[in-house]
Amino acid sequence: MTAPLDVLVVGAGPTGLALATQLRAYDTPFRIVDRSLDRARESRAPAIQPRTLEMLAGFGVTDDLVERGSTAVRLHLHLPRRELQVPVFDVGCEDTPYPFLLFLPQSETEAVLTARLAARDVTVERGTELVRTEREGGYVRCRLRCPDGSQETVRARYVVGCDGAHSTVRTQAGIAFEGHAYPQTFFLADLEVEGLEPGAAHTYMTAAGMLFFFPLGTPATWRMIAMRPPGLRGDEVTLSLLQQLVDDWTTDRAGHDDHRLILRDPVWMTAFRIHNRGATHYRNGPFFLAGDAAHIHSPAGGQGMNTGIQDALNLGWKLAHVCRGASPESLLETYEAERAPVGHGVRRLTDRAFTLGTSGNPALRLARTHLAPRLAPLLLRTTRPRARLFRTVSELGIHYRRGPASTTGPHRPRQGPRAGDRLPDVPPGLHQHTAAPGYHLLLTGPAHLPSAVPAGGRHDLLSVHHLGTDSPWPDVTHALVRPDGYVGYVARGDDLTGLRTYLERWLPGLVL
């Protein structure tokens, strides 16, 4: 039996790879296994939100992701009898260095994260399957089946299931997965399309449902998603079938086919069902769930992979701090408290969007075909609703204000982010101060606070930055930014008593 691990990561999709990347940044002993012999080669989840790009930037992968992807900032909304060009990410994105939705095949996202791990001497153990787990003292005994059929037993303090909707870890942990499957079947294809304006996403809204084209670049120019028409016979997905569907759903809106879309050269075609399910808990003792193992839902809004990666980056630093003895075990309890409400919210949001776009209910069909063409231009003229929608879809609006690790000191700052909020990149470049692993103490305002605060004990877990007046807070403020980029503690004034109390709870070995 090999030496005990701190963490066994099960599943090497984007969620597991992101978790492994963060654990490696903290030098936490871990292994990452996946029963698949190879990483994803299909495009699968093709959209990366601004908040995910922000959170990955500190690990040196975001620039590579952006270089490989397509930064679409326009949406063409094809409605009955009219077409609208919808600007996206033009409002509500002033505080992020990534004001765009990045279209990049999941295969490329996994390739970038895998390469980053390889550069840090981490090997993803492909073809290795978790077979069984058993608690033993302070560890979990994990039986692994290796690629050659042999078996190995390893011990780990914690096991994190990033192994998808059919999670073995979730089953072994005895956590229920509740929800339902939608009745509709969908078609998905990566292919070439003649007749679509490049550099934009296209949505066709019809009485029968919605048709989507997203710019990919690789392995094909376009990703197509469409609902299977009711009553259609046969299970095989063919190019001719998809072409017929596109003809039916796009040429009737103006009564002619002057702008007929021609599909060709498919790289990948499949049919799939959509589920809306969630784990009843994100943790059971030493077992944790993240990504699709914890929540699955409609792809509406491109939330799934992003929510999973952010699950991982919320959990990884907490595991690292607890495993090295820098933080108490109670820090791990904040994972479910913070991420379960996010997962529930995403499931609720995507369910509503999915129902509106696909339901055969006469009232919703009327809304898609008659009300939407009239109301859409009016809504586009108002910036506040669009900004709010952007903050939601981009996941920049996620906060943990009610979480147990978010505390406001005696005097709350009059402006700026609150405890539990994401730290904005205001002024531009502020995120660079907080990119390194560990907590970051930001001192703002005139020189009422010392430019350096002496720290004893585990000083490598805390960096101090004096921002002066160039900060999100216009008055004298001190704020502690967590390793995942959220404000853990904030207070106005130069009394650090509340900050010390916060640190005594979550970093008891550090003396300020």
Short mmCIF file of C-alpha atoms in Angstrom, two decimals:
data_model
loop_
_atom_site.label_atom_id
_atom_site.label_comp_id
_atom_site.label_asym_id
_atom_site.label_seq_id
_atom_site.Cartn_x
_atom_site.Cartn_y
_atom_site.Cartn_z
CA MET A 1 0.00 0.00 0.00
CA THR A 2 1.34 3.42 -0.95
CA ALA A 3 1.83 6.30 1.49
CA PRO A 4 -1.39 8.07 2.50
CA LEU A 5 -2.62 10.97 0.38
CA ASP A 6 -4.26 14.16 1.52
CA VAL A 7 -6.74 14.15 -1.38
CA LEU A 8 -7.85 11.68 -4.03
CA VAL A 9 -9.50 13.48 -6.95
CA VAL A 10 -11.81 11.17 -8.90
CA GLY A 11 -12.61 12.46 -12.39
CA ALA A 12 -10.37 14.44 -14.73
CA GLY A 13 -12.83 16.59 -16.60
CA PRO A 14 -12.59 20.40 -16.27
CA THR A 15 -13.76 20.30 -12.64
CA GLY A 16 -11.25 17.68 -11.51
CA LEU A 17 -8.42 19.26 -13.48
CA ALA A 18 -9.14 22.69 -11.96
CA LEU A 19 -9.15 21.18 -8.47
CA ALA A 20 -5.86 19.40 -9.15
CA THR A 21 -4.34 22.62 -10.47
CA GLN A 22 -5.20 24.46 -7.27
CA LEU A 23 -4.03 21.65 -5.00
CA ARG A 24 -0.71 21.58 -6.85
CA ALA A 25 -0.32 25.33 -6.35
CA TYR A 26 -0.47 24.65 -2.60
CA ASP A 27 1.84 21.60 -2.78
CA THR A 28 -0.90 19.38 -1.35
CA PRO A 29 -0.20 15.62 -1.77
CA PHE A 30 -2.89 14.24 -4.09
CA ARG A 31 -3.61 11.97 -7.02
CA ILE A 32 -6.10 12.46 -9.82
CA VAL A 33 -7.63 9.43 -11.54
CA ASP A 34 -10.14 8.96 -14.34
CA ARG A 35 -11.56 5.73 -15.71
CA SER A 36 -11.52 7.09 -19.29
CA LEU A 37 -8.40 6.24 -21.25
CA ASP A 38 -8.22 9.70 -22.82
CA ARG A 39 -9.46 13.21 -22.20
CA ALA A 40 -12.49 14.58 -24.05
CA ARG A 41 -11.99 14.94 -27.79
CA GLU A 42 -15.46 16.36 -28.50
CA SER A 43 -16.33 19.99 -27.91
CA ARG A 44 -18.99 19.24 -25.22
CA ALA A 45 -19.21 22.32 -22.95
CA PRO A 46 -18.06 25.13 -25.26
CA ALA A 47 -18.44 28.33 -23.19
CA ILE A 48 -16.22 29.82 -20.47
CA GLN A 49 -17.68 32.68 -18.45
CA PRO A 50 -15.73 35.78 -17.31
CA ARG A 51 -15.73 34.74 -13.64
CA THR A 52 -14.17 31.38 -14.48
CA LEU A 53 -11.46 33.11 -16.51
CA GLU A 54 -10.76 35.40 -13.55
CA MET A 55 -10.44 32.51 -11.11
CA LEU A 56 -8.14 30.53 -13.39
CA ALA A 57 -5.89 33.50 -14.16
CA GLY A 58 -3.78 33.03 -11.04
CA PHE A 59 -2.71 29.57 -12.24
CA GLY A 60 -1.30 30.84 -15.52
CA VAL A 61 -3.83 29.22 -17.88
CA THR A 62 -6.30 31.97 -18.77
CA ASP A 63 -4.16 33.64 -21.42
CA ASP A 64 -3.73 30.30 -23.17
CA LEU A 65 -7.48 29.65 -23.05
CA VAL A 66 -8.27 33.07 -24.51
CA GLU A 67 -5.66 32.66 -27.24
CA ARG A 68 -7.25 29.38 -28.33
CA GLY A 69 -10.89 30.50 -28.12
CA SER A 70 -13.36 32.84 -29.79
CA THR A 71 -14.45 35.94 -27.86
CA ALA A 72 -17.95 36.39 -29.26
CA VAL A 73 -19.56 39.61 -28.09
CA ARG A 74 -22.63 39.70 -30.36
CA LEU A 75 -25.83 37.72 -30.43
CA HIS A 76 -28.06 37.56 -33.48
CA LEU A 77 -31.61 36.90 -32.33
CA HIS A 78 -33.67 35.57 -35.23
CA LEU A 79 -37.33 36.16 -34.39
CA PRO A 80 -40.44 35.64 -36.52
CA ARG A 81 -40.50 38.45 -39.10
CA ARG A 82 -37.44 40.26 -37.73
CA GLU A 83 -33.81 39.88 -36.75
CA LEU A 84 -32.12 41.71 -33.90
CA GLN A 85 -28.43 42.20 -33.23
CA VAL A 86 -28.11 42.03 -29.49
CA PRO A 87 -24.97 43.49 -27.91
CA VAL A 88 -23.75 41.34 -25.07
CA PHE A 89 -21.23 42.19 -22.36
CA ASP A 90 -21.40 45.88 -23.30
CA VAL A 91 -22.87 46.82 -19.91
CA GLY A 92 -22.24 45.47 -16.44
CA CYS A 93 -18.72 44.34 -17.28
CA GLU A 94 -16.67 47.36 -16.26
CA ASP A 95 -14.98 45.56 -13.38
CA THR A 96 -13.59 42.48 -15.12
CA PRO A 97 -10.53 42.07 -17.34
CA TYR A 98 -12.50 39.51 -19.40
CA PRO A 99 -15.66 41.29 -20.66
CA PHE A 100 -16.66 38.51 -23.04
CA LEU A 101 -17.98 34.98 -23.29
CA LEU A 102 -15.17 32.73 -24.46
CA PHE A 103 -16.20 29.97 -26.85
CA LEU A 104 -13.72 27.14 -26.60
CA PRO A 105 -14.30 23.39 -26.96
CA GLN A 106 -14.09 21.47 -23.72
CA SER A 107 -11.40 19.34 -25.30
CA GLU A 108 -9.19 22.42 -25.55
CA THR A 109 -9.98 23.52 -22.00
CA GLU A 110 -8.95 20.09 -20.75
CA ALA A 111 -5.82 20.15 -22.90
CA VAL A 112 -4.71 23.48 -21.40
CA LEU A 113 -5.32 22.36 -17.80
CA THR A 114 -3.65 19.00 -18.40
CA ALA A 115 -0.58 20.70 -19.88
CA ARG A 116 -0.39 23.01 -16.87
CA LEU A 117 -0.43 20.03 -14.51
CA ALA A 118 2.20 18.22 -16.57
CA ALA A 119 4.42 21.28 -16.34
CA ARG A 120 4.12 20.98 -12.55
CA ASP A 121 5.01 17.25 -12.65
CA VAL A 122 1.45 16.00 -12.15
CA THR A 123 0.27 13.01 -14.17
CA VAL A 124 -3.43 12.40 -14.74
CA GLU A 125 -3.89 8.66 -14.17
CA ARG A 126 -6.08 7.67 -17.10
CA GLY A 127 -7.81 4.30 -17.28
CA THR A 128 -7.84 4.11 -13.47
CA GLU A 129 -11.24 3.51 -11.90
CA LEU A 130 -12.41 3.91 -8.32
CA VAL A 131 -14.08 0.61 -7.43
CA ARG A 132 -14.77 0.76 -3.73
CA THR A 133 -14.23 2.91 -0.65
CA GLU A 134 -14.19 2.14 3.04
CA ARG A 135 -13.60 4.44 6.00
CA GLU A 136 -10.70 3.40 8.19
CA GLY A 137 -9.76 5.60 11.11
CA GLY A 138 -8.93 9.05 9.81
CA TYR A 139 -8.62 7.87 6.20
CA VAL A 140 -10.65 6.42 3.36
CA ARG A 141 -9.38 3.15 1.88
CA CYS A 142 -9.88 3.41 -1.88
CA ARG A 143 -9.70 0.38 -4.15
CA LEU A 144 -8.53 1.39 -7.64
CA ARG A 145 -8.64 -0.74 -10.78
CA CYS A 146 -5.61 0.05 -12.95
CA PRO A 147 -5.45 0.06 -16.77
CA ASP A 148 -3.92 -3.43 -16.85
CA GLY A 149 -6.74 -4.87 -14.73
CA SER A 150 -4.74 -5.07 -11.53
CA GLN A 151 -5.98 -3.40 -8.37
CA GLU A 152 -4.35 -1.01 -5.96
CA THR A 153 -5.41 0.23 -2.53
CA VAL A 154 -4.65 3.79 -1.51
CA ARG A 155 -5.55 5.76 1.59
CA ALA A 156 -6.67 9.38 1.46
CA ARG A 157 -7.87 11.88 4.06
CA TYR A 158 -10.44 13.23 1.61
CA VAL A 159 -12.02 11.97 -1.61
CA VAL A 160 -13.52 14.46 -4.05
CA GLY A 161 -15.98 13.22 -6.65
CA CYS A 162 -15.58 15.16 -9.89
CA ASP A 163 -16.78 12.09 -11.77
CA GLY A 164 -19.95 13.33 -13.39
CA ALA A 165 -23.65 12.60 -13.26
CA HIS A 166 -23.12 8.87 -12.61
CA SER A 167 -20.62 9.58 -9.82
CA THR A 168 -19.12 6.56 -8.08
CA VAL A 169 -17.99 8.80 -5.22
CA ARG A 170 -21.54 10.05 -4.70
CA THR A 171 -22.84 6.49 -4.60
CA GLN A 172 -20.09 5.34 -2.20
CA ALA A 173 -20.79 8.35 0.04
CA GLY A 174 -24.51 7.49 0.19
CA ILE A 175 -25.62 10.90 -1.11
CA ALA A 176 -28.92 11.03 -3.01
CA PHE A 177 -29.24 12.68 -6.43
CA GLU A 178 -32.72 14.11 -6.78
CA GLY A 179 -34.54 15.67 -9.71
CA HIS A 180 -36.07 14.78 -13.05
CA ALA A 181 -35.41 14.32 -16.74
CA TYR A 182 -37.00 16.59 -19.33
CA PRO A 183 -39.18 14.81 -21.88
CA GLN A 184 -37.49 16.38 -24.90
CA THR A 185 -34.56 14.95 -26.83
CA PHE A 186 -31.97 17.27 -28.36
CA PHE A 187 -29.60 17.13 -31.28
CA LEU A 188 -26.06 18.38 -30.99
CA ALA A 189 -23.52 18.73 -33.78
CA ASP A 190 -20.16 20.34 -34.48
CA LEU A 191 -20.09 21.21 -38.18
CA GLU A 192 -19.71 23.83 -40.89
CA VAL A 193 -22.62 26.13 -41.77
CA GLU A 194 -22.89 28.28 -44.88
CA GLY A 195 -25.04 31.40 -44.56
CA LEU A 196 -24.30 32.36 -40.94
CA GLU A 197 -22.51 35.59 -40.15
CA PRO A 198 -19.24 34.65 -38.42
CA GLY A 199 -18.06 35.99 -35.08
CA ALA A 200 -21.49 35.92 -33.43
CA ALA A 201 -23.84 33.52 -31.70
CA HIS A 202 -27.17 32.90 -33.44
CA THR A 203 -30.50 32.01 -31.84
CA TYR A 204 -33.61 31.13 -33.82
CA MET A 205 -36.82 31.38 -31.80
CA THR A 206 -39.77 29.44 -33.22
CA ALA A 207 -43.11 28.09 -32.09
CA ALA A 208 -41.61 24.60 -32.00
CA GLY A 209 -38.62 25.57 -29.90
CA MET A 210 -35.21 27.19 -30.19
CA LEU A 211 -32.26 26.56 -32.51
CA PHE A 212 -28.73 27.65 -31.54
CA PHE A 213 -25.46 28.13 -33.38
CA PHE A 214 -22.34 29.00 -31.39
CA PRO A 215 -18.91 29.85 -32.87
CA LEU A 216 -16.33 27.22 -31.97
CA GLY A 217 -13.39 27.49 -34.36
CA THR A 218 -12.24 23.95 -33.62
CA PRO A 219 -12.89 21.06 -34.23
CA ALA A 220 -15.50 22.74 -36.45
CA THR A 221 -16.60 26.32 -36.98
CA TRP A 222 -20.05 25.94 -35.44
CA ARG A 223 -21.81 24.14 -32.59
CA MET A 224 -25.49 23.46 -33.33
CA ILE A 225 -28.12 22.60 -30.71
CA ALA A 226 -31.75 21.91 -31.56
CA MET A 227 -34.73 20.17 -30.06
CA ARG A 228 -35.89 16.95 -31.69
CA PRO A 229 -39.29 17.57 -33.34
CA PRO A 230 -42.15 15.63 -31.74
CA GLY A 231 -43.13 12.51 -33.66
CA LEU A 232 -39.84 12.20 -35.51
CA ARG A 233 -39.06 8.53 -36.11
CA GLY A 234 -35.71 6.83 -35.86
CA ASP A 235 -32.79 7.28 -33.48
CA GLU A 236 -29.94 7.89 -35.91
CA VAL A 237 -28.68 11.46 -36.17
CA THR A 238 -27.77 12.26 -39.78
CA LEU A 239 -26.73 15.37 -41.64
CA SER A 240 -29.82 15.21 -43.86
CA LEU A 241 -32.06 15.06 -40.78
CA LEU A 242 -30.38 18.13 -39.26
CA GLN A 243 -30.60 19.96 -42.59
CA GLN A 244 -34.32 19.29 -42.80
CA LEU A 245 -34.82 20.54 -39.28
CA VAL A 246 -32.88 23.73 -39.99
CA ASP A 247 -34.87 24.31 -43.18
CA ASP A 248 -38.15 23.89 -41.33
CA TRP A 249 -37.16 26.19 -38.47
CA THR A 250 -35.44 28.99 -40.38
CA THR A 251 -37.16 29.48 -43.74
CA ASP A 252 -40.70 29.99 -42.51
CA ARG A 253 -39.99 33.19 -40.64
CA ALA A 254 -39.90 35.35 -43.77
CA GLY A 255 -41.74 32.95 -46.06
CA HIS A 256 -38.74 32.32 -48.31
CA ASP A 257 -35.31 30.72 -48.28
CA ASP A 258 -33.12 33.49 -49.70
CA HIS A 259 -30.83 33.02 -46.73
CA ARG A 260 -30.99 29.25 -46.45
CA LEU A 261 -28.41 27.75 -44.12
CA ILE A 262 -26.39 24.88 -45.58
CA LEU A 263 -24.94 22.33 -43.17
CA ARG A 264 -21.87 20.31 -44.12
CA ASP A 265 -18.80 18.45 -42.88
CA PRO A 266 -20.01 17.30 -39.46
CA VAL A 267 -17.27 16.37 -37.00
CA TRP A 268 -19.58 15.09 -34.30
CA MET A 269 -23.34 14.48 -34.11
CA THR A 270 -25.36 13.03 -31.28
CA ALA A 271 -28.73 13.02 -29.54
CA PHE A 272 -29.05 13.59 -25.81
CA ARG A 273 -31.52 14.04 -22.98
CA ILE A 274 -31.34 16.80 -20.40
CA HIS A 275 -31.78 16.28 -16.67
CA ASN A 276 -32.24 18.66 -13.77
CA ARG A 277 -30.84 16.95 -10.68
CA GLY A 278 -28.90 17.90 -7.59
CA ALA A 279 -27.11 16.15 -4.75
CA THR A 280 -28.89 16.44 -1.42
CA HIS A 281 -25.51 17.24 0.15
CA TYR A 282 -22.15 18.32 -1.21
CA ARG A 283 -20.28 16.61 1.61
CA ASN A 284 -20.56 13.50 3.73
CA GLY A 285 -17.63 13.19 6.11
CA PRO A 286 -14.42 12.80 4.06
CA PHE A 287 -16.34 12.72 0.75
CA PHE A 288 -16.99 15.84 -1.32
CA LEU A 289 -18.84 16.38 -4.61
CA ALA A 290 -18.18 19.00 -7.27
CA GLY A 291 -19.38 19.72 -10.79
CA ASP A 292 -21.80 17.32 -12.48
CA ALA A 293 -21.49 14.92 -9.56
CA ALA A 294 -23.29 17.58 -7.49
CA HIS A 295 -25.61 19.19 -10.06
CA ILE A 296 -26.72 18.72 -13.64
CA HIS A 297 -29.11 20.92 -15.57
CA SER A 298 -29.99 22.44 -18.92
CA PRO A 299 -27.07 23.95 -20.87
CA ALA A 300 -29.04 27.22 -21.12
CA GLY A 301 -26.70 30.12 -20.43
CA GLY A 302 -23.51 28.05 -20.49
CA GLN A 303 -23.44 27.56 -16.72
CA GLY A 304 -22.63 23.89 -16.16
CA MET A 305 -18.87 23.53 -16.66
CA ASN A 306 -18.28 26.98 -15.17
CA THR A 307 -20.21 26.17 -12.02
CA GLY A 308 -18.19 22.96 -11.67
CA ILE A 309 -14.83 24.70 -12.07
CA GLN A 310 -15.86 27.28 -9.50
CA ASP A 311 -16.98 24.50 -7.13
CA ALA A 312 -13.47 23.10 -7.41
CA LEU A 313 -11.73 26.42 -6.83
CA ASN A 314 -13.89 27.11 -3.79
CA LEU A 315 -12.96 23.73 -2.31
CA GLY A 316 -9.31 23.25 -3.27
CA TRP A 317 -7.69 25.94 -1.14
CA LYS A 318 -9.82 24.94 1.84
CA LEU A 319 -8.65 21.35 1.59
CA ALA A 320 -5.06 22.56 1.21
CA HIS A 321 -5.22 24.79 4.29
CA VAL A 322 -6.84 22.11 6.45
CA CYS A 323 -4.45 19.40 5.29
CA ARG A 324 -1.38 21.47 6.15
CA GLY A 325 -2.83 22.38 9.55
CA ALA A 326 -3.21 26.07 8.79
CA SER A 327 -7.00 26.10 9.18
CA PRO A 328 -9.48 24.19 11.33
CA GLU A 329 -11.61 21.35 9.97
CA SER A 330 -14.64 23.66 10.27
CA LEU A 331 -13.39 25.56 7.21
CA LEU A 332 -14.49 22.58 5.09
CA GLU A 333 -18.04 23.01 6.33
CA THR A 334 -18.22 26.32 4.45
CA TYR A 335 -17.97 24.53 1.10
CA GLU A 336 -21.52 23.23 1.04
CA ALA A 337 -22.83 26.34 2.79
CA GLU A 338 -21.44 28.50 -0.02
CA ARG A 339 -21.72 26.34 -3.13
CA ALA A 340 -25.02 24.49 -2.61
CA PRO A 341 -27.07 27.73 -2.90
CA VAL A 342 -25.18 28.52 -6.11
CA GLY A 343 -25.96 25.10 -7.54
CA HIS A 344 -29.62 25.40 -6.58
CA GLY A 345 -29.80 28.85 -8.16
CA VAL A 346 -28.28 27.65 -11.42
CA ARG A 347 -30.68 24.73 -11.60
CA ARG A 348 -33.64 27.05 -11.00
CA LEU A 349 -32.47 29.64 -13.56
CA THR A 350 -31.72 27.13 -16.29
CA ASP A 351 -35.00 25.32 -15.68
CA ARG A 352 -36.97 28.51 -16.25
CA ALA A 353 -35.01 29.39 -19.38
CA PHE A 354 -35.36 25.85 -20.71
CA THR A 355 -39.10 25.76 -20.11
CA LEU A 356 -39.62 29.12 -21.80
CA GLY A 357 -37.63 28.08 -24.85
CA THR A 358 -38.96 24.56 -25.37
CA SER A 359 -42.40 24.19 -23.84
CA GLY A 360 -45.33 23.25 -26.05
CA ASN A 361 -47.68 25.15 -23.76
CA PRO A 362 -49.85 27.40 -25.99
CA ALA A 363 -49.17 30.47 -23.85
CA LEU A 364 -45.39 30.00 -24.04
CA ARG A 365 -45.53 29.26 -27.77
CA LEU A 366 -47.43 32.53 -28.19
CA ALA A 367 -44.79 34.33 -26.13
CA ARG A 368 -41.98 33.02 -28.35
CA THR A 369 -43.66 33.83 -31.66
CA HIS A 370 -45.66 37.01 -30.96
CA LEU A 371 -44.67 38.69 -27.71
CA ALA A 372 -40.90 38.25 -28.00
CA PRO A 373 -40.61 40.11 -31.35
CA ARG A 374 -42.48 43.08 -29.85
CA LEU A 375 -40.87 43.20 -26.43
CA ALA A 376 -37.26 42.39 -27.32
CA PRO A 377 -36.47 45.79 -28.96
CA LEU A 378 -37.87 47.61 -25.92
CA LEU A 379 -35.84 45.54 -23.48
CA LEU A 380 -32.66 46.08 -25.48
CA ARG A 381 -32.98 49.85 -25.08
CA THR A 382 -32.77 49.60 -21.29
CA THR A 383 -29.31 49.00 -19.93
CA ARG A 384 -30.19 48.02 -16.36
CA PRO A 385 -31.98 44.73 -17.21
CA ARG A 386 -29.21 43.78 -19.63
CA ALA A 387 -26.53 44.58 -17.06
CA ARG A 388 -28.31 42.47 -14.46
CA LEU A 389 -28.64 39.60 -16.92
CA PHE A 390 -24.93 39.86 -17.75
CA ARG A 391 -23.93 39.76 -14.07
CA THR A 392 -26.02 36.61 -13.62
CA VAL A 393 -24.95 34.70 -16.72
CA SER A 394 -21.28 35.71 -16.42
CA GLU A 395 -21.34 34.50 -12.78
CA LEU A 396 -19.69 37.75 -11.67
CA GLY A 397 -22.70 38.33 -9.45
CA ILE A 398 -22.14 35.22 -7.32
CA HIS A 399 -21.54 36.12 -3.68
CA TYR A 400 -21.31 34.46 -0.28
CA ARG A 401 -22.63 37.32 1.85
CA ARG A 402 -24.63 34.96 4.05
CA GLY A 403 -21.83 32.42 4.28
CA PRO A 404 -20.11 31.55 7.57
CA ALA A 405 -16.72 32.76 6.26
CA SER A 406 -17.96 36.27 5.38
CA THR A 407 -17.73 38.91 8.11
CA THR A 408 -18.18 42.68 8.19
CA GLY A 409 -16.29 44.57 10.86
CA PRO A 410 -17.68 47.20 13.25
CA HIS A 411 -17.96 49.84 10.53
CA ARG A 412 -19.06 48.78 7.05
CA PRO A 413 -17.46 50.73 4.19
CA ARG A 414 -19.83 53.20 2.58
CA GLN A 415 -18.96 51.98 -0.93
CA GLY A 416 -17.19 49.08 -2.58
CA PRO A 417 -17.62 45.32 -2.31
CA ARG A 418 -19.14 43.81 0.79
CA ALA A 419 -17.98 40.80 2.77
CA GLY A 420 -18.73 37.75 0.64
CA ASP A 421 -18.57 39.64 -2.66
CA ARG A 422 -16.17 38.91 -5.45
CA LEU A 423 -13.30 41.40 -5.49
CA PRO A 424 -13.78 43.57 -8.60
CA ASP A 425 -10.83 44.37 -10.83
CA VAL A 426 -11.18 48.09 -10.00
CA PRO A 427 -8.95 49.82 -10.68
CA PRO A 428 -7.84 47.63 -13.59
CA GLY A 429 -4.99 45.43 -12.46
CA LEU A 430 -6.16 44.99 -8.86
CA HIS A 431 -6.61 41.25 -9.45
CA GLN A 432 -2.89 40.98 -10.07
CA HIS A 433 -2.28 41.88 -6.41
CA THR A 434 -4.37 38.91 -5.27
CA ALA A 435 -3.36 36.33 -7.89
CA ALA A 436 -0.81 34.43 -5.78
CA PRO A 437 -2.00 31.60 -3.50
CA GLY A 438 -3.05 32.55 0.02
CA TYR A 439 -5.00 35.36 1.64
CA HIS A 440 -4.38 38.99 0.72
CA LEU A 441 -4.84 41.92 3.09
CA LEU A 442 -5.69 45.14 1.26
CA LEU A 443 -5.11 48.42 3.08
CA THR A 444 -6.72 51.43 1.46
CA GLY A 445 -7.14 55.17 1.85
CA PRO A 446 -4.60 57.72 3.05
CA ALA A 447 -1.69 56.61 5.20
CA HIS A 448 -3.81 55.98 8.28
CA LEU A 449 -2.75 52.35 8.21
CA PRO A 450 0.85 51.20 8.13
CA SER A 451 2.20 50.32 4.72
CA ALA A 452 3.20 46.93 6.07
CA VAL A 453 1.52 44.94 8.80
CA PRO A 454 3.87 42.55 10.59
CA ALA A 455 2.65 38.98 10.53
CA GLY A 456 4.00 36.16 12.62
CA GLY A 457 3.48 32.41 12.50
CA ARG A 458 2.38 31.17 9.10
CA HIS A 459 3.19 34.43 7.32
CA ASP A 460 3.40 32.62 3.96
CA LEU A 461 -0.40 32.37 3.99
CA LEU A 462 -0.93 36.14 4.06
CA SER A 463 0.30 38.89 1.76
CA VAL A 464 -0.19 42.56 2.60
CA HIS A 465 -0.83 45.26 -0.02
CA HIS A 466 -1.15 48.99 0.64
CA LEU A 467 -3.36 50.39 -2.14
CA GLY A 468 -3.56 53.99 -0.99
CA THR A 469 -6.47 55.85 -2.52
CA ASP A 470 -6.43 53.78 -5.71
CA SER A 471 -8.88 51.09 -4.56
CA PRO A 472 -12.54 49.98 -4.76
CA TRP A 473 -13.13 51.66 -1.39
CA PRO A 474 -13.01 55.49 -1.27
CA ASP A 475 -12.39 55.66 2.47
CA VAL A 476 -9.97 54.11 4.94
CA THR A 477 -10.68 50.41 4.75
CA HIS A 478 -8.98 47.12 5.38
CA ALA A 479 -10.19 44.03 3.57
CA LEU A 480 -9.07 40.42 3.60
CA VAL A 481 -9.40 38.68 0.23
CA ARG A 482 -9.66 34.90 0.28
CA PRO A 483 -7.59 32.66 -2.01
CA ASP A 484 -10.58 32.30 -4.37
CA GLY A 485 -10.90 36.05 -4.90
CA TYR A 486 -13.85 36.75 -2.57
CA VAL A 487 -13.79 39.27 0.26
CA GLY A 488 -13.79 37.38 3.55
CA TYR A 489 -13.59 40.33 5.92
CA VAL A 490 -13.98 44.07 5.41
CA ALA A 491 -14.20 47.03 7.77
CA ARG A 492 -13.83 50.81 7.67
CA GLY A 493 -11.23 52.47 9.85
CA ASP A 494 -7.85 51.48 11.23
CA ASP A 495 -8.93 49.27 14.14
CA LEU A 496 -7.76 45.75 13.25
CA THR A 497 -9.41 44.01 16.22
CA GLY A 498 -12.18 42.48 14.10
CA LEU A 499 -9.67 41.33 11.51
CA ARG A 500 -7.59 39.60 14.17
CA THR A 501 -10.71 37.83 15.45
CA TYR A 502 -11.49 36.64 11.93
CA LEU A 503 -7.96 35.35 11.43
CA GLU A 504 -7.98 33.60 14.81
CA ARG A 505 -11.02 31.64 13.62
CA TRP A 506 -9.89 30.67 10.12
CA LEU A 507 -6.07 30.97 10.31
CA PRO A 508 -5.34 30.37 14.01
CA GLY A 509 -1.62 29.87 13.47
CA LEU A 510 -1.14 33.36 12.05
CA VAL A 511 -0.43 36.31 14.33
CA LEU A 512 -1.20 39.80 13.05
#
